Amino acid sequence: MTETLLETAAQAQERDRYTIEQEGIPSPVLMENAARALCSLLESRLVAGSRILILCGPGSNGQDGLAMHRILQEHGWDTAAYCPPGQSLQRRILENRGIPVLTSLTQICALAESLGPDDWIVDAMFGSGLSRPLEGTWHTLTEAANGSAARILAVDVPSGMDGETGPLPGAVIQADLTACIGTRKLGTVLPAALPLTGEVTTLDIGLGNPNTPRTVFELTASKARTCLPVRPLLSWKGTFGKVLMAGGSRRMHGAIEMSARACFHAGPGLLTVAVPEILQPAMRCVLPEAMLLDLPGDPDCISEEAVPAILHAARDMNVVSAGNGMGRQEGTRTLVQDLLQKTDVTLVLDADALSVLDPHWLHRPGGQTILTPHPGEFSRITGWSVSDITANPVKAAQEFTRAYPDTVLVLKGAITCVSEHGQVWVLARPDSSLAKGGSGDMLCGIITGLAASQNPLEAALCGVWAHNQAPLCSKKDPAAFGPQDLVDALSDVWKSLREGRDL
Ligand SMILES: NC(=O)C1=CN([C@@H]2O[C@H](COP(=O)(O)OP(=O)(O)OC[C@H]3O[C@@H](n4cnc5c(N)ncnc54)[C@H](OP(=O)(O)O)[C@@H]3O)[C@@H](O)[C@H]2O)[C@@H](O)CC1
Ligand SMILES: Nc1ncnc2c1ncn2[C@@H]1O[C@H](COP(=O)(O)OP(=O)(O)O)[C@@H](O)[C@H]1O
Ligand SMILES: [K+]
């Protein structure tokens, strides 16, 4: 299976219901599976003498916690559990076994304060049934847990976090480890959620598959692997496609140079670069492998006179990129409009090409378009606010690609969403190595290089993965990691994907 689902709380509840009602696996069996998987995860992190405090809520998330209390006691661990008064299956079992459950809030808060760094708090307060922000007892318990020196294991989601929209206002558990039950919850990959989940793992508890269509997935190594262009032995340069990259201006020469270098190292067969005359000598030096297209008109930037030459060359290409360091002059606007409206070649539009883009042009006579905006550029294209986009980039990407069916969107950021036809793949592996000018140009180059021989969605998925993984191959500190390091790392990324090993 190459797709890893990200589910909303409602979808997770539907899966639980399907397993219990349609398949006939009783709820207590699932709960026992969940509790045992949670215990073995936790026990792999415990040391001799670790103490465990389990905070249990009123629903099934709390039932998982109470079952953990029983299992961990059976295994000889020093555990205490809090649960509000009320009857439930797991509580009855604990009573029958003579295992106590605490109900005093003051006692629990004192206990949380007494714990040390080898101890753990299990947050089993709320999971997919959270319906409102945490208040009263739950607010107090959350503050006590967050203030404790103990580490926190969150069951399914950190309490206070909505499974679809991420953290609610008010108190939210700040977990060190989140164990998603069955599937990872969509809310946990949103930008506001990432600092609160800690390490995330997903536990298989034997849930069924309701076979309802799903649209949001995690971008994983195995998905990226299926999108990597194959390189047959009996190949020639034509096998890997022809690329034209247009960009650059007197003031911004680096962007197109970095983009073209990254593109070359993504493996296209032939690379031609269209830069203004002033950049040609530098381009010859930094990338002698590339061919150069002579452009008439303004020697300092791509002006309107240069557009026909680029359009003419574009007709012979598998993919054309535009925008890196191009400037926002009339020539850029005409080029972007004409490429979209007068050609059917696959296009990758980045940077300045996005700033001059009129979204109506995206309804093309033929050909697909890959857009690679950051939230600011995406806000200009859509008219949506940057804060709405960054609060839920998944929803924004989904809405956009439903409206523009010929478009593959790469909505960049600390988390990046790749979307087509309302389906979204989310990459939530933040790395500050990439938070610097030029990273986006390199991503555009990698995707363009891949799109020369791969379909646009696969090129985008594979390119986004490779770009994000490159810093892992480098020994550089994130502060010092730069464009050349990224180019140097690409070879290892491709090899690891091809050989099926993790970096
Ligand atoms: N079904 C199964 O067999 C399996 C389930 N599993 C586990 O169950 C979890 C889902 O369980 P769940 O649906 O019972 O939801 P859960 O999150 O425990 O809470 C719901 C309760 O909390 C209450 N409540 C909500 N918000 C509140 C607030 N802010 N403050 C106070 N109260 C609040 C809410 O009350 P209400 O909103 O109706 O007022 C309701 O009583 C799932 O995440 C997974 O861990 C797995 O073991 C697999 C098998
Ligand atoms: N903290 C981060 N974690 C992961 N990726 C990041 C982070 N910050 C930036 N990136 C990635 O780096 C690139 C930056 O692109 P962009 O903002 O267009 O920069 P520029 O145009 O200056 O090259 C994007 O691909 C983005 O996803
Ligand atoms: K929880």
XYZ file of C-alpha atoms and ligand atoms in Angstrom:
580
model
C 0.000 0.000 0.000
C 1.532 3.344 -1.012
C -1.122 5.715 0.330
C -1.082 6.654 4.003
C -4.393 8.186 4.985
C -4.897 11.293 7.040
C -8.403 11.170 8.514
C -10.699 13.668 10.157
C -12.208 12.735 13.521
C -15.538 12.083 11.790
C -13.900 9.713 9.287
C -12.132 7.897 12.136
C -15.435 7.515 13.984
C -17.025 6.172 10.801
C -14.189 3.604 10.530
C -14.759 2.551 14.192
C -18.488 2.229 13.558
C -17.939 0.241 10.362
C -15.564 -2.189 12.107
C -17.902 -2.691 15.043
C -21.299 -2.724 13.273
C -20.568 -4.020 9.772
C -17.648 -6.348 10.448
C -18.768 -7.413 13.915
C -15.545 -6.867 15.851
C -16.783 -5.814 19.305
C -15.689 -2.427 20.601
C -13.978 -3.914 23.729
C -11.777 -6.033 21.444
C -10.641 -2.929 19.559
C -10.058 -1.153 22.844
C -7.995 -4.039 24.176
C -5.956 -4.021 20.932
C -5.453 -0.265 21.282
C -4.477 -0.458 24.945
C -2.004 -3.297 24.373
C -0.393 -1.525 21.405
C -0.186 1.688 23.452
C 1.377 -0.168 26.387
C 4.046 -1.841 24.282
C 4.895 1.537 22.693
C 5.126 3.168 26.108
C 7.057 0.291 27.661
C 9.688 0.640 24.933
C 10.369 4.127 26.380
C 10.214 3.317 30.116
C 13.220 2.702 32.348
C 13.374 0.816 35.639
C 11.577 2.934 38.236
C 9.542 5.009 35.748
C 6.172 6.059 37.152
C 3.108 6.533 34.957
C 0.144 8.824 35.525
C -2.831 8.183 33.242
C -5.412 10.940 32.737
C -8.681 9.432 31.476
C -11.631 11.286 29.970
C -15.324 10.365 29.896
C -15.352 8.685 26.435
C -13.575 5.831 24.685
C -10.236 7.663 24.720
C -10.503 7.450 28.521
C -11.427 3.767 28.248
C -8.174 3.151 26.367
C -6.396 4.869 29.276
C -8.130 2.771 31.944
C -7.288 -0.415 30.057
C -3.638 0.731 29.911
C -3.721 1.248 33.694
C -4.748 -2.423 34.125
C -2.207 -3.808 31.643
C 0.708 -1.744 32.962
C -0.122 -2.800 36.548
C -0.167 -6.444 35.383
C 3.308 -5.836 33.959
C 4.497 -4.526 37.314
C 4.711 -0.792 36.579
C 3.907 1.903 39.133
C 0.810 3.536 37.652
C -1.925 5.851 38.891
C -5.008 6.817 36.913
C -7.489 9.655 37.133
C -11.029 9.288 35.814
C -14.157 11.307 36.616
C -16.877 9.365 38.462
C -19.199 7.254 36.273
C -19.788 3.656 35.229
C -17.967 2.071 32.289
C -16.703 -1.312 31.140
C -13.035 -0.657 31.860
C -13.855 0.811 35.251
C -15.845 -2.289 36.193
C -12.917 -4.502 35.196
C -10.577 -2.418 37.355
C -13.017 -2.658 40.297
C -13.244 -6.433 39.822
C -9.449 -6.639 39.862
C -9.199 -4.327 42.889
C -7.133 -1.733 40.998
C -7.883 1.772 42.320
C -8.733 4.827 40.209
C -8.192 8.314 41.624
C -10.929 10.943 41.452
C -9.345 13.805 43.415
C -8.074 16.587 41.191
C -5.824 18.025 43.917
C -4.167 14.648 44.426
C -3.568 14.250 40.676
C -2.087 17.725 40.263
C 0.300 17.070 43.176
C 1.274 13.757 41.614
C 1.925 15.385 38.213
C 4.169 17.937 39.918
C 6.158 15.199 41.684
C 7.039 13.325 38.485
C 10.499 13.483 36.907
C 11.904 13.205 33.374
C 11.943 9.377 33.408
C 8.235 9.326 34.253
C 5.344 9.525 31.793
C 1.880 11.038 31.760
C -0.604 9.344 29.444
C -3.090 11.793 27.985
C -6.226 9.688 27.460
C -8.632 12.553 28.081
C -10.102 13.186 24.615
C -9.590 11.778 21.155
C -11.798 11.956 18.118
C -14.858 12.824 20.239
C -13.568 16.220 21.407
C -16.410 18.646 20.808
C -15.280 21.921 22.398
C -12.304 23.636 24.043
C -11.043 22.231 27.348
C -12.491 23.868 30.433
C -12.700 23.309 34.215
C -11.232 19.973 35.346
C -9.805 19.210 31.880
C -8.154 22.592 31.599
C -6.612 22.119 35.067
C -5.361 18.614 34.228
C -3.887 19.770 30.937
C -2.011 22.617 32.612
C -0.756 20.222 35.297
C 0.464 17.735 32.688
C 2.147 20.407 30.564
C 3.811 21.840 33.684
C 5.153 18.467 34.824
C 8.747 17.342 34.175
C 7.358 13.983 32.988
C 7.061 13.223 29.304
C 3.615 12.946 27.763
C 2.166 10.218 25.553
C -1.014 11.428 23.829
C -3.517 8.747 22.891
C -4.810 9.330 19.328
C -4.455 13.151 19.465
C -3.192 15.525 22.137
C -6.286 16.538 24.127
C -7.542 19.974 23.135
C -6.666 19.284 19.493
C -9.457 18.770 16.979
C -8.839 15.823 14.666
C -9.630 17.936 11.601
C -8.751 21.534 12.372
C -5.888 21.188 14.868
C -5.531 22.902 18.256
C -8.674 24.546 19.662
C -8.349 27.807 21.605
C -7.305 27.396 25.253
C -5.348 24.584 26.849
C -3.927 21.819 24.646
C -1.682 18.935 25.695
C 1.922 19.430 24.595
C 2.905 15.830 23.842
C 6.331 14.270 23.436
C 4.833 11.294 21.637
C 1.455 10.975 19.928
C 0.138 7.503 19.133
C -2.615 7.771 16.545
C -5.105 4.924 16.740
C -5.602 3.239 13.343
C -4.853 6.266 11.170
C -3.080 9.580 11.680
C -5.533 12.403 12.260
C -5.481 15.253 9.775
C -5.485 17.924 12.503
C -2.096 16.686 13.736
C -0.249 17.673 10.535
C -1.432 21.294 10.401
C 1.193 23.960 11.111
C -0.264 24.969 14.491
C -0.411 21.314 15.583
C 3.126 20.215 14.757
C 4.815 21.807 17.794
C 2.275 20.059 20.064
C 2.377 16.450 18.844
C 6.032 15.531 19.420
C 6.986 12.338 17.617
C 3.984 10.789 15.880
C 3.367 7.112 15.328
C 0.317 5.198 14.122
C -0.859 2.000 15.795
C -2.573 -0.796 13.902
C -5.438 -2.106 16.062
C -7.230 -4.149 13.396
C -9.764 -1.552 12.225
C -11.636 -2.312 8.989
C -11.810 -0.308 5.794
C -15.203 1.282 5.102
C -14.190 1.873 1.458
C -15.505 5.403 1.380
C -13.432 7.689 -0.852
C -10.594 9.435 0.939
C -8.894 12.572 -0.330
C -6.100 13.437 2.093
C -2.899 11.432 2.413
C 0.527 11.726 3.959
C 3.420 12.140 1.530
C 5.693 9.277 2.554
C 8.909 7.753 1.211
C 6.957 4.863 -0.274
C 4.656 7.246 -2.134
C 7.627 9.274 -3.406
C 9.282 6.028 -4.532
C 6.343 5.178 -6.788
C 6.665 8.632 -8.403
C 10.397 8.459 -9.190
C 11.079 8.271 -12.942
C 12.499 4.877 -13.911
C 15.848 4.974 -15.707
C 15.966 2.069 -18.169
C 19.404 0.811 -19.127
C 18.697 1.082 -22.850
C 17.867 4.766 -22.653
C 19.105 7.927 -24.335
C 18.740 11.612 -23.528
C 15.357 11.673 -25.258
C 14.045 9.149 -22.722
C 14.329 11.676 -19.915
C 12.806 14.632 -21.684
C 13.576 18.170 -22.773
C 13.341 21.123 -20.418
C 13.248 24.855 -21.023
C 13.691 27.141 -18.015
C 12.977 30.867 -18.423
C 13.990 33.346 -15.763
C 16.562 35.765 -14.391
C 17.123 39.482 -14.563
C 20.042 41.862 -13.896
C 19.077 42.248 -10.214
C 18.283 38.593 -9.573
C 20.681 36.222 -11.261
C 20.987 33.594 -8.524
C 17.420 32.305 -8.634
C 17.521 30.903 -12.170
C 21.074 29.617 -11.682
C 20.064 27.669 -8.566
C 16.868 26.461 -10.160
C 18.653 25.273 -13.307
C 21.369 23.484 -11.311
C 18.768 21.672 -9.219
C 16.850 20.813 -12.388
C 19.925 19.306 -14.042
C 20.500 17.081 -10.983
C 16.934 15.756 -11.135
C 17.864 13.945 -14.341
C 16.234 15.488 -17.443
C 17.754 14.552 -20.805
C 18.294 18.036 -22.232
C 18.186 21.364 -20.464
C 17.889 24.723 -22.220
C 17.903 27.959 -20.276
C 16.341 31.221 -21.479
C 17.970 34.089 -19.575
C 18.524 37.726 -20.524
C 21.791 38.491 -22.283
C 23.406 39.921 -19.142
C 23.156 36.537 -17.370
C 24.461 34.399 -20.206
C 28.185 34.488 -19.263
C 27.451 33.526 -15.650
C 25.093 30.771 -16.760
C 27.788 29.362 -19.056
C 30.109 29.139 -16.050
C 27.765 27.709 -13.421
C 26.045 25.213 -15.688
C 28.022 24.440 -18.840
C 25.755 21.415 -19.329
C 22.826 23.673 -20.240
C 22.118 25.128 -23.675
C 21.304 28.815 -23.865
C 18.497 30.400 -25.831
C 19.334 33.797 -27.360
C 16.710 36.347 -26.461
C 16.107 39.602 -28.359
C 15.006 42.792 -26.592
C 16.126 44.191 -23.243
C 19.535 42.676 -22.268
C 18.726 43.094 -18.544
C 15.448 41.211 -18.321
C 12.987 39.130 -20.299
C 11.052 41.781 -22.216
C 8.058 41.430 -24.521
C 10.336 41.127 -27.577
C 11.797 37.911 -26.103
C 8.430 36.187 -25.682
C 8.017 34.829 -29.260
C 11.457 33.149 -29.114
C 10.576 31.435 -25.827
C 7.150 30.358 -27.121
C 8.753 28.983 -30.268
C 11.280 26.958 -28.253
C 8.572 25.822 -25.811
C 6.723 23.911 -28.525
C 9.578 21.414 -28.742
C 9.827 20.803 -24.975
C 8.334 18.289 -22.538
C 8.192 20.901 -19.802
C 8.804 24.628 -19.456
C 9.365 26.527 -16.208
C 9.088 30.268 -15.774
C 9.449 32.807 -13.015
C 12.700 32.392 -11.073
C 14.297 35.812 -10.631
C 12.416 37.054 -13.679
C 11.041 40.326 -12.333
C 7.462 41.452 -12.774
C 7.768 43.543 -15.952
C 5.311 43.411 -18.840
C 7.432 40.748 -20.554
C 6.857 38.350 -17.642
C 3.110 38.926 -17.762
C 2.929 38.379 -21.530
C 5.123 35.293 -21.333
C 3.047 33.687 -18.581
C -0.236 34.455 -20.321
C 1.003 33.204 -23.695
C 2.583 30.042 -22.296
C -0.707 29.214 -20.572
C -3.046 30.225 -23.356
C -1.087 29.504 -26.544
C 0.824 26.285 -25.761
C -0.131 22.884 -24.404
C 3.257 22.051 -22.914
C 3.479 21.120 -19.199
C 4.323 24.300 -17.302
C 5.912 24.923 -13.915
C 5.217 28.453 -12.678
C 7.110 29.831 -9.691
C 8.058 33.134 -8.053
C 7.490 36.158 -10.353
C 5.401 34.091 -12.772
C 2.969 33.553 -9.881
C 2.907 37.233 -8.995
C 1.679 38.250 -12.457
C -0.653 35.276 -12.873
C -4.333 35.828 -13.581
C -6.010 32.592 -12.400
C -8.437 32.684 -15.359
C -5.470 31.798 -17.571
C -5.215 28.447 -15.756
C -8.160 27.165 -17.805
C -5.900 26.219 -20.699
C -6.690 24.913 -24.160
C -4.488 21.891 -23.297
C -1.606 20.900 -21.021
C -1.189 20.870 -17.275
C 0.264 23.528 -15.024
C 2.226 23.024 -11.827
C 2.067 26.044 -9.509
C 4.555 26.282 -6.626
C 3.428 29.231 -4.455
C 4.299 29.988 -0.849
C 1.328 31.271 1.189
C 1.986 34.923 0.212
C 1.972 34.127 -3.501
C -1.048 31.860 -3.062
C -2.884 34.661 -1.273
C -2.275 36.966 -4.252
C -3.570 34.335 -6.688
C -6.685 33.416 -4.730
C -7.512 36.562 -2.759
C -7.616 34.408 0.416
C -5.808 35.729 3.499
C -2.358 34.399 4.374
C -3.611 33.576 7.883
C -6.500 31.462 6.551
C -4.142 29.692 4.150
C -1.542 28.890 6.810
C -4.185 27.906 9.397
C -5.396 25.149 7.078
C -3.317 24.742 3.912
C -4.901 21.343 3.272
C -8.369 22.827 2.932
C -7.070 25.752 0.856
C -5.220 23.441 -1.541
C -8.225 21.167 -1.873
C -10.592 24.009 -2.652
C -8.228 25.492 -5.232
C -7.556 22.333 -7.225
C -11.258 21.482 -7.300
C -11.766 24.825 -9.058
C -8.743 24.465 -11.389
C -8.734 20.884 -12.674
C -5.752 21.298 -15.050
C -3.536 22.422 -12.210
C -1.212 20.633 -9.797
C -0.678 22.840 -6.771
C 2.409 22.732 -4.567
C 1.506 24.948 -1.627
C 4.833 25.416 0.142
C 5.745 26.100 3.740
C 7.059 24.296 6.806
C 4.396 21.836 5.793
C 3.840 21.441 2.058
C 0.628 20.290 0.381
C 0.618 18.802 -3.113
C -2.853 18.732 -4.613
C -4.696 17.780 -7.778
C -8.465 17.427 -8.325
C -9.140 17.984 -4.612
C -6.814 15.190 -3.503
C -4.039 16.347 -1.188
C -0.731 14.811 -0.104
C 0.726 16.464 2.978
C 4.422 16.544 3.828
C 4.775 17.529 7.474
C 8.503 17.227 8.148
C 9.648 20.712 9.053
C 13.354 21.441 8.677
C 14.790 24.900 9.205
C 17.642 24.111 6.761
C 15.185 25.006 3.993
C 13.922 28.239 5.532
C 16.104 30.531 3.416
C 15.965 32.404 0.123
C 16.688 30.142 -2.815
C 15.086 26.972 -1.384
C 11.949 27.564 -3.404
C 13.923 28.108 -6.623
C 15.647 24.771 -6.083
C 12.298 23.042 -5.545
C 10.997 24.515 -8.793
C 14.096 23.190 -10.582
C 13.775 19.687 -9.125
C 10.084 19.419 -10.027
C 10.764 20.731 -13.539
C 13.560 18.207 -14.065
C 11.286 15.358 -12.972
C 8.333 16.609 -15.028
C 10.430 16.205 -18.175
C 9.753 12.472 -18.039
C 7.060 12.036 -15.408
C 3.455 13.175 -15.164
C 3.011 16.519 -13.349
C 1.453 15.163 -10.149
C 4.125 12.494 -9.731
C 6.875 15.000 -10.511
C 5.495 17.343 -7.849
C 5.167 14.595 -5.219
C 8.617 13.165 -5.854
C 10.217 16.622 -6.101
C 8.702 17.871 -2.856
C 9.856 14.737 -1.048
C 13.408 14.888 -2.440
C 13.793 18.609 -1.652
C 12.691 18.056 1.947
C 14.934 15.007 2.436
C 18.096 16.596 1.043
C 19.145 18.265 4.330
C 19.050 14.844 6.024
C 21.842 13.694 3.686
C 23.992 16.665 4.517
C 26.298 16.926 7.505
C 25.780 20.705 7.541
C 24.155 22.517 10.431
C 20.772 23.945 9.352
C 22.173 27.480 9.581
C 24.934 26.704 7.088
C 22.978 24.449 4.720
C 22.854 26.080 1.289
C 21.928 25.547 -2.366
C 25.121 23.666 -3.264
C 24.546 21.311 -0.316
C 21.072 20.645 -1.612
C 22.347 19.861 -5.103
C 25.103 17.662 -3.644
C 22.566 15.749 -1.537
C 20.179 14.958 -4.383
C 22.190 11.979 -5.564
C 21.827 10.287 -2.153
C 18.116 11.069 -2.077
C 17.524 9.465 -5.498
C 19.650 6.450 -4.528
C 17.809 5.946 -1.246
C 14.473 6.103 -3.063
C 15.602 3.749 -5.808
C 17.103 1.268 -3.333
C 14.047 1.440 -1.071
C 15.939 2.471 2.035
C 15.265 5.312 4.446
C 17.741 8.133 4.827
N -15.080 3.189 19.381
C -14.148 2.305 19.674
O -14.428 1.156 19.931
C -12.769 2.690 19.725
C -12.357 3.964 20.136
N -11.073 4.283 20.328
C -10.673 5.477 21.082
O -11.794 6.239 21.381
C -11.627 7.583 21.000
C -12.914 8.144 20.579
O -13.830 7.934 21.610
P -15.137 8.827 21.779
O -15.864 8.892 20.488
O -15.868 8.287 22.929
O -14.534 10.257 22.060
P -13.608 10.843 23.213
O -12.605 11.655 22.547
O -13.132 9.795 24.148
O -14.541 11.853 24.028
C -15.907 11.919 23.885
C -16.521 12.250 25.236
O -15.949 13.439 25.716
C -16.940 14.451 25.894
N -16.324 15.726 25.522
C -15.880 16.108 24.302
N -15.223 17.274 24.378
C -15.230 17.640 25.689
C -14.715 18.732 26.392
N -14.016 19.705 25.787
N -14.927 18.815 27.711
C -15.616 17.824 28.356
N -16.129 16.757 27.724
C -15.946 16.656 26.414
C -18.062 14.029 25.027
O -19.236 14.557 25.535
P -20.214 15.528 24.681
O -19.420 16.186 23.594
O -21.247 14.633 24.151
O -20.684 16.484 25.687
C -17.981 12.520 25.155
O -18.548 12.096 26.372
C -10.599 7.560 19.919
O -9.914 8.780 19.868
C -9.719 6.394 20.361
O -8.789 6.840 21.324
C -10.049 3.294 20.046
O -9.755 2.642 21.223
C -10.512 2.309 19.001
C -11.766 1.662 19.397
N 10.834 25.161 8.204
C 10.737 24.542 7.023
N 10.563 23.211 6.970
C 10.450 22.564 5.785
N 10.511 23.177 4.591
C 10.672 24.500 4.580
C 10.789 25.260 5.776
N 10.926 26.564 5.430
C 10.920 26.619 4.081
N 10.767 25.376 3.564
C 10.696 25.024 2.139
O 11.638 25.827 1.429
C 11.056 26.387 0.248
C 11.018 27.913 0.364
O 10.410 28.433 -0.768
P 10.184 29.996 -1.012
O 9.491 30.573 0.180
O 9.544 30.142 -2.332
O 11.667 30.550 -1.027
P 12.502 31.285 -2.164
O 11.550 31.862 -3.153
O 13.269 32.336 -1.439
O 13.374 30.268 -2.783
C 9.687 25.727 0.128
O 9.774 24.556 -0.629
C 9.332 25.381 1.568
O 8.438 24.302 1.659
K -5.751 12.159 23.965
